[in-house]
Coordinates of N, CA and C in Angstrom, one line a residue:
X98 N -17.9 -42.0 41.6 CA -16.5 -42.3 41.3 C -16.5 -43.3 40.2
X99 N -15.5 -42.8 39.2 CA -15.4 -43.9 37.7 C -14.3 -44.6 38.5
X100 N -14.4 -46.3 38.1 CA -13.6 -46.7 38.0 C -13.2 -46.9 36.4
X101 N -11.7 -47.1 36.4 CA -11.4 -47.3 35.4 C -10.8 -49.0 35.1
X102 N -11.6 -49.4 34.7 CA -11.5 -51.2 34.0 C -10.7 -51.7 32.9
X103 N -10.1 -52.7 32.8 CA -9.6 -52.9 31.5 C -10.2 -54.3 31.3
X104 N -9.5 -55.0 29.9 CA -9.7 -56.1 29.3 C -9.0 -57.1 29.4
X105 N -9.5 -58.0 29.9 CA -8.3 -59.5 30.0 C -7.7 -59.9 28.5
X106 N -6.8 -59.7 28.6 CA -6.4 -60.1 27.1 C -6.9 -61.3 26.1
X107 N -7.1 -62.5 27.4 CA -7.5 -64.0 26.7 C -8.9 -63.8 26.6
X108 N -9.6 -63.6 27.8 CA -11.2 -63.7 28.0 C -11.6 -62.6 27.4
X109 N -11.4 -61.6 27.6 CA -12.2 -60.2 27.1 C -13.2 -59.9 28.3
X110 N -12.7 -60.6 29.3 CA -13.9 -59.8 30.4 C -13.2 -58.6 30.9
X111 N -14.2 -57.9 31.7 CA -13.5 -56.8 32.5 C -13.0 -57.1 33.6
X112 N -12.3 -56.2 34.1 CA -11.2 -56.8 35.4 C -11.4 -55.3 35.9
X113 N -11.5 -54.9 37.4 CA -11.1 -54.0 38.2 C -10.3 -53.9 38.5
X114 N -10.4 -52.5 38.9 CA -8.7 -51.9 39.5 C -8.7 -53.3 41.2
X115 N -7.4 -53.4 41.0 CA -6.7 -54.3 42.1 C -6.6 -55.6 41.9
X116 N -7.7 -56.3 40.8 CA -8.2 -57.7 40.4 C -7.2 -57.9 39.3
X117 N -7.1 -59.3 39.1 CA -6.0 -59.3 38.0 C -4.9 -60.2 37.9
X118 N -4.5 -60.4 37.0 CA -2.8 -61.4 36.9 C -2.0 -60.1 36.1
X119 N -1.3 -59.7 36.4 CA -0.2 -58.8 35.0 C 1.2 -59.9 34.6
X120 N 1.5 -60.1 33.5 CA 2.5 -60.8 33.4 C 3.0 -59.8 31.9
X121 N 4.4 -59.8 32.2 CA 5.6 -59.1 31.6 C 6.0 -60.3 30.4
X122 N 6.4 -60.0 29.4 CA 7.0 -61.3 28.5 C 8.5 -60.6 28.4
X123 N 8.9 -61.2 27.9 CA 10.4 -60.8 27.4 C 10.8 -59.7 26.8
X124 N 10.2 -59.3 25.8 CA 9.9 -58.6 25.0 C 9.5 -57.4 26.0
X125 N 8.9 -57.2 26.8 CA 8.4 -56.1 27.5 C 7.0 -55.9 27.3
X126 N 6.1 -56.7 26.7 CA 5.0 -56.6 25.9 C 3.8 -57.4 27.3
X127 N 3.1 -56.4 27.9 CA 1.9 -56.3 29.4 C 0.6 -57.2 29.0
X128 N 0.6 -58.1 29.4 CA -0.6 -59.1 29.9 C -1.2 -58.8 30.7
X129 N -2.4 -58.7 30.5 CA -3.4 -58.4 31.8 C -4.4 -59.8 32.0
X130 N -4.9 -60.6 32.8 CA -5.6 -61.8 32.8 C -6.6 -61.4 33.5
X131 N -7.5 -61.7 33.3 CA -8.8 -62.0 34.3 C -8.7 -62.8 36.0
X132 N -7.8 -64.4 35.5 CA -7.8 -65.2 36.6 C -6.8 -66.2 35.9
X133 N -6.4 -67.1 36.7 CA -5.4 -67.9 36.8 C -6.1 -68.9 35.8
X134 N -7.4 -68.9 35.4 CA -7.5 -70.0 33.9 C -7.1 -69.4 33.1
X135 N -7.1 -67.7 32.4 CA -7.1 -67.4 31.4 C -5.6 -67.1 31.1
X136 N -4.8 -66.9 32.3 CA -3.1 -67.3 32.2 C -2.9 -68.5 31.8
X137 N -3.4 -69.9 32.4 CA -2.9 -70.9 32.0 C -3.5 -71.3 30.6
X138 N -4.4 -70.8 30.0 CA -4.8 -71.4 28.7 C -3.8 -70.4 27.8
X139 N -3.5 -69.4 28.1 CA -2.6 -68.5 28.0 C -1.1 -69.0 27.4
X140 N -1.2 -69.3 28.6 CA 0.4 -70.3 28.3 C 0.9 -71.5 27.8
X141 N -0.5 -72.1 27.7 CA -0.5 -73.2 26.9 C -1.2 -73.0 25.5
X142 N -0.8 -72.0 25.1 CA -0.8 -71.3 24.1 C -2.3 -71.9 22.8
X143 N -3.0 -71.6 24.2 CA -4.5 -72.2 23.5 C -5.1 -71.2 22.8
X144 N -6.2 -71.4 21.7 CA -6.5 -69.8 21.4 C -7.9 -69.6 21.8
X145 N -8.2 -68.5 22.1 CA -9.7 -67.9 22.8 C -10.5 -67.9 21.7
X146 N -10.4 -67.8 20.5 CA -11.2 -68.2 19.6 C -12.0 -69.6 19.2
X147 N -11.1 -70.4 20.4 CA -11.5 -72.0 20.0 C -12.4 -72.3 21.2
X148 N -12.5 -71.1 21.9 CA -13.1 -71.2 23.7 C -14.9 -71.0 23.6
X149 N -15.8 -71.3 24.0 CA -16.7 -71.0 23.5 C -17.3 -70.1 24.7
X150 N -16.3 -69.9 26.0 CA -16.7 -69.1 27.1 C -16.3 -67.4 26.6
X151 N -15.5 -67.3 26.1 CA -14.5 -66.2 25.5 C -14.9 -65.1 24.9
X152 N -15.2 -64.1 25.0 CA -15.4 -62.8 23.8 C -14.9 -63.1 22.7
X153 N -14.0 -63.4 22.3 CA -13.6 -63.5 20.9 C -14.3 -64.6 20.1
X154 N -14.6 -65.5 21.1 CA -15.5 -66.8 19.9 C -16.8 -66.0 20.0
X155 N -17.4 -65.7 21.3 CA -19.0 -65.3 20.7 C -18.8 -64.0 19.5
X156 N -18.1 -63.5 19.3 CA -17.8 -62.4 18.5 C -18.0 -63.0 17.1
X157 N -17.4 -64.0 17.0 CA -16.7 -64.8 15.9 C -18.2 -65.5 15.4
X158 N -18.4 -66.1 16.6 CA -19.6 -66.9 15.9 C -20.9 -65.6 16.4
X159 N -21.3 -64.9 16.1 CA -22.4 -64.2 16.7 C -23.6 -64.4 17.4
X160 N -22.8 -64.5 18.6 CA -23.5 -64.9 19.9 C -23.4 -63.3 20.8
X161 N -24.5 -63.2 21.4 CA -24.4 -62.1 22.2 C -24.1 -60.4 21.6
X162 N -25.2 -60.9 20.8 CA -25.3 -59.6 20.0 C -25.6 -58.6 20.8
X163 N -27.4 -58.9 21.8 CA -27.4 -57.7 22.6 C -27.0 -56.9 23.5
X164 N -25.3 -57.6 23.9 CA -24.4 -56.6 24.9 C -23.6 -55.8 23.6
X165 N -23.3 -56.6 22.8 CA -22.2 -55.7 21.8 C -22.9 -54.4 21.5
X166 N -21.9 -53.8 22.0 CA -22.2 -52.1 21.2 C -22.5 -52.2 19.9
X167 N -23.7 -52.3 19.4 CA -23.9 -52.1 18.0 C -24.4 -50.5 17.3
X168 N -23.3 -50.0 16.5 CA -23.8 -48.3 16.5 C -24.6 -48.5 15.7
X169 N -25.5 -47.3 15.0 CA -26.3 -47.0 14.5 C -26.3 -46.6 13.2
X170 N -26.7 -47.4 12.1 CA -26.3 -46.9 10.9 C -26.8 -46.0 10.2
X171 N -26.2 -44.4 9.7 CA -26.4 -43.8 9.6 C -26.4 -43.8 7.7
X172 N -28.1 -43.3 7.4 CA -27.7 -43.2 5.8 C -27.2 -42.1 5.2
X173 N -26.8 -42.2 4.6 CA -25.5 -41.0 3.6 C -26.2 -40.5 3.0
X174 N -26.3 -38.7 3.3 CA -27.3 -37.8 2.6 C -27.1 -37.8 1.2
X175 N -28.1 -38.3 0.5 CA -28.2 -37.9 -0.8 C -28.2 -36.4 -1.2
X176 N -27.1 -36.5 -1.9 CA -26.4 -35.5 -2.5 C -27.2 -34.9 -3.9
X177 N -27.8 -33.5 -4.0 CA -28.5 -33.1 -5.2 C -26.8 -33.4 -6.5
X178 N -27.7 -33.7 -7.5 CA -27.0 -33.6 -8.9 C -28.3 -33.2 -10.2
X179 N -27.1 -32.9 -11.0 CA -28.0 -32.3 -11.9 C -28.0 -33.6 -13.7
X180 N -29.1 -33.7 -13.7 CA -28.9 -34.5 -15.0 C -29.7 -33.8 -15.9
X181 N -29.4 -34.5 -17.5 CA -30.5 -34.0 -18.0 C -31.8 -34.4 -18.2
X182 N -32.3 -33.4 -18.8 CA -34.2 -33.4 -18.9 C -34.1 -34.2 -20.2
X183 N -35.7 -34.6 -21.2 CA -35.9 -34.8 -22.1 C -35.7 -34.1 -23.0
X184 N -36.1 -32.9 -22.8 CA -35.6 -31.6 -24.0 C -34.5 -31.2 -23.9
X185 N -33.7 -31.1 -23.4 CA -32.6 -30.1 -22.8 C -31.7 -31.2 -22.5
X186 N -30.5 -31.3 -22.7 CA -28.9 -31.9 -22.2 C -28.2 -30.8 -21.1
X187 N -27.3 -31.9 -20.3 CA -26.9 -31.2 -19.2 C -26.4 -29.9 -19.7
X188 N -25.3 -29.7 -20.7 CA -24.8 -28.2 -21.0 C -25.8 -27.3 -21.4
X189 N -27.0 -27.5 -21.6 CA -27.9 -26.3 -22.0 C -28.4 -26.2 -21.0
X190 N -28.8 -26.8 -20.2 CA -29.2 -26.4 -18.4 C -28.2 -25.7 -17.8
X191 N -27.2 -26.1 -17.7 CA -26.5 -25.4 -17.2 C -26.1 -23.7 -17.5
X192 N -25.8 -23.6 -18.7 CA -25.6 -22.2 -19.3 C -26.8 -21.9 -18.7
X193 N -28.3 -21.9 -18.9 CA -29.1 -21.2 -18.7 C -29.3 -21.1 -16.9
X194 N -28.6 -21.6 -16.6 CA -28.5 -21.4 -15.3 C -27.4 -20.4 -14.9
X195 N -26.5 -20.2 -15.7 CA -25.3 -19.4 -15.6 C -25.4 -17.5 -16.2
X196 N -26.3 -18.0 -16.8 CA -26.7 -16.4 -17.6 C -27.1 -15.3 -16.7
X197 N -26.7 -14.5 -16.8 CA -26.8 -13.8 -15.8 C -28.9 -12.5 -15.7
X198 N -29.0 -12.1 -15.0 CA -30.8 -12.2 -15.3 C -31.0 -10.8 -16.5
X199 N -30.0 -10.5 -16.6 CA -30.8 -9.3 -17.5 C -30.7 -9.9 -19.0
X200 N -29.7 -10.8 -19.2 CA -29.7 -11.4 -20.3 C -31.2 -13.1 -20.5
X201 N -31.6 -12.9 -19.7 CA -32.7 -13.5 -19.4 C -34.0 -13.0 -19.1
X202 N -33.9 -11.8 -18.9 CA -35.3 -10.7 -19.2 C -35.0 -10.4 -20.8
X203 N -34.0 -10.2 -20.9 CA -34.1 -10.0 -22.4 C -34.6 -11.2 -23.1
X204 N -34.0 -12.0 -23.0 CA -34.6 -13.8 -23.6 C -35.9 -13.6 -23.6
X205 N -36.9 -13.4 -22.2 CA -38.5 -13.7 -21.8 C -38.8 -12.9 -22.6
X206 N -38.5 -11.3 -22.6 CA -39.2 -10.1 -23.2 C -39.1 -10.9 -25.0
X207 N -38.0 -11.1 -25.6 CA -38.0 -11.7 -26.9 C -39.2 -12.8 -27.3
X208 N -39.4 -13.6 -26.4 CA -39.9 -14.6 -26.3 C -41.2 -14.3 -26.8
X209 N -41.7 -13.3 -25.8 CA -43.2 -13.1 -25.0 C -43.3 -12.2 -26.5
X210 N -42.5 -11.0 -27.7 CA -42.6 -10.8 -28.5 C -43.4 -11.5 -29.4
X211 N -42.5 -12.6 -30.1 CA -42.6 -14.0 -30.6 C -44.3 -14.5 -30.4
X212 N -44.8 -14.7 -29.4 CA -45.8 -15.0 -29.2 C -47.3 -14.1 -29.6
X213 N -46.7 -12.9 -29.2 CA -47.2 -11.7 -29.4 C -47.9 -11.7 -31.1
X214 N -46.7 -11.3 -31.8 CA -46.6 -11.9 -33.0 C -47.5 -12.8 -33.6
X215 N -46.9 -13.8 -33.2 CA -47.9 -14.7 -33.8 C -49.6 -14.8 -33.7
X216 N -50.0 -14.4 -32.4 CA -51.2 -14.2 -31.9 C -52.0 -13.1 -33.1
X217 N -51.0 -12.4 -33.1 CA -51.5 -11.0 -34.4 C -51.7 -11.8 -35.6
X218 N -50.9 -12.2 -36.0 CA -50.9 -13.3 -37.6 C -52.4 -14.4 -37.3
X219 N -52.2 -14.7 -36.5 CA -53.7 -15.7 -36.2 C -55.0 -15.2 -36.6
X220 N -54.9 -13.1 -35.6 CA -56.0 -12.8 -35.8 C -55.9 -12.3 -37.3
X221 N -55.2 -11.9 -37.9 CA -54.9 -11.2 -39.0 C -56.2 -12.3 -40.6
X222 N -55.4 -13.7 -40.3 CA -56.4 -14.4 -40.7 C -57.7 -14.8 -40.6
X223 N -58.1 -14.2 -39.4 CA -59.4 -14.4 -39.5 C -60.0 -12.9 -39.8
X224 N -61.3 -13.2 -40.6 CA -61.3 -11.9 -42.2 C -62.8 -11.3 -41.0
X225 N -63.3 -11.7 -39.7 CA -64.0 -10.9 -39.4 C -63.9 -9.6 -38.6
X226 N -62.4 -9.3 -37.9 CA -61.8 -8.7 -37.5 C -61.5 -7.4 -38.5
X227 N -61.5 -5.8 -38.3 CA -60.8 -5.1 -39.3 C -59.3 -5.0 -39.0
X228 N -58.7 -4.2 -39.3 CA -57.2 -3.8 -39.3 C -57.1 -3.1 -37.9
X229 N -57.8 -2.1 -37.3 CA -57.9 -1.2 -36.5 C -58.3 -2.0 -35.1
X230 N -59.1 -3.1 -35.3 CA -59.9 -3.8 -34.4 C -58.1 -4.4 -34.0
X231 N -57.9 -5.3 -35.2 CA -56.6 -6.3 -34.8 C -55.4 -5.6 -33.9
X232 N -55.2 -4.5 -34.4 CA -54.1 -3.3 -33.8 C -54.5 -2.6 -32.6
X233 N -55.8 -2.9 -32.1 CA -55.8 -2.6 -30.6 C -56.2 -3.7 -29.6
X234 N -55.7 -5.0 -30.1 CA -56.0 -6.0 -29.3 C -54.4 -6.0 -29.0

């Protein structure tokens, strides 16, 4: 069986069901007290902050850390971003990330040409090679 507990308004202790002072103000505005000190410091309009018995001073001054509910701090997923490289600025990463792939096999195939190419001119210069030799590498 739960019981259900509340908070003394002045002390901050718990109170059970049946234990208690309730006092009404004028206003309509529900006091709940622990015991007839925390009414009378209450009404002598002392403050629990200046009390060194009180939840709100140990709060205040950080006393009694290990009842306080302390949650768990949770680190904030680092979020991917994109910056730029050394060669390349953000807008040219990006388009080439945007291109769609056949215009990017075409790019590689060009590329891989290019290279091709050049490799031929390399061997072309060197005079030990014939024409026929260079044309089936």
């Amino acid at each position: 069986m739960v019981l259900k507990t509340e908070l003394c308004r002045f002390s901050g202790a718990k109170i059970y069901p049946g234990k208690g002072i309730r006092f009404v103000r004028g206003d309509s505005q529900v006091f709940l007290f622990a015991n007839s000190k925390c009414k009378r410091y209450f009404h002598n309009r002392l403050k629990p902050s200046k009390l060194t018995w009180t939840a709100m001073y140990r709060k205040q001054h950080k006393k009694d850390i290990a009842q306080e509910a302390v949650k768990k701090r949770r680190r904030a997923a680092k979020k991917p971003y994109s910056r730029s490289i050394v060669g390349a600025t953000l807008e040219v990463i990006q388009k080439k990330r945007a291109e769609k792939p056949e215009v990017r096999d075409a790019n590689r195939e060009a590329a891989l040409r290019c290279v091709f190419v050049f490799c031929l001119c390399i061997l072309c210069l060197d005079s030990a090679l014939t024409l026929e030799d260079k044309v089936q590498l």
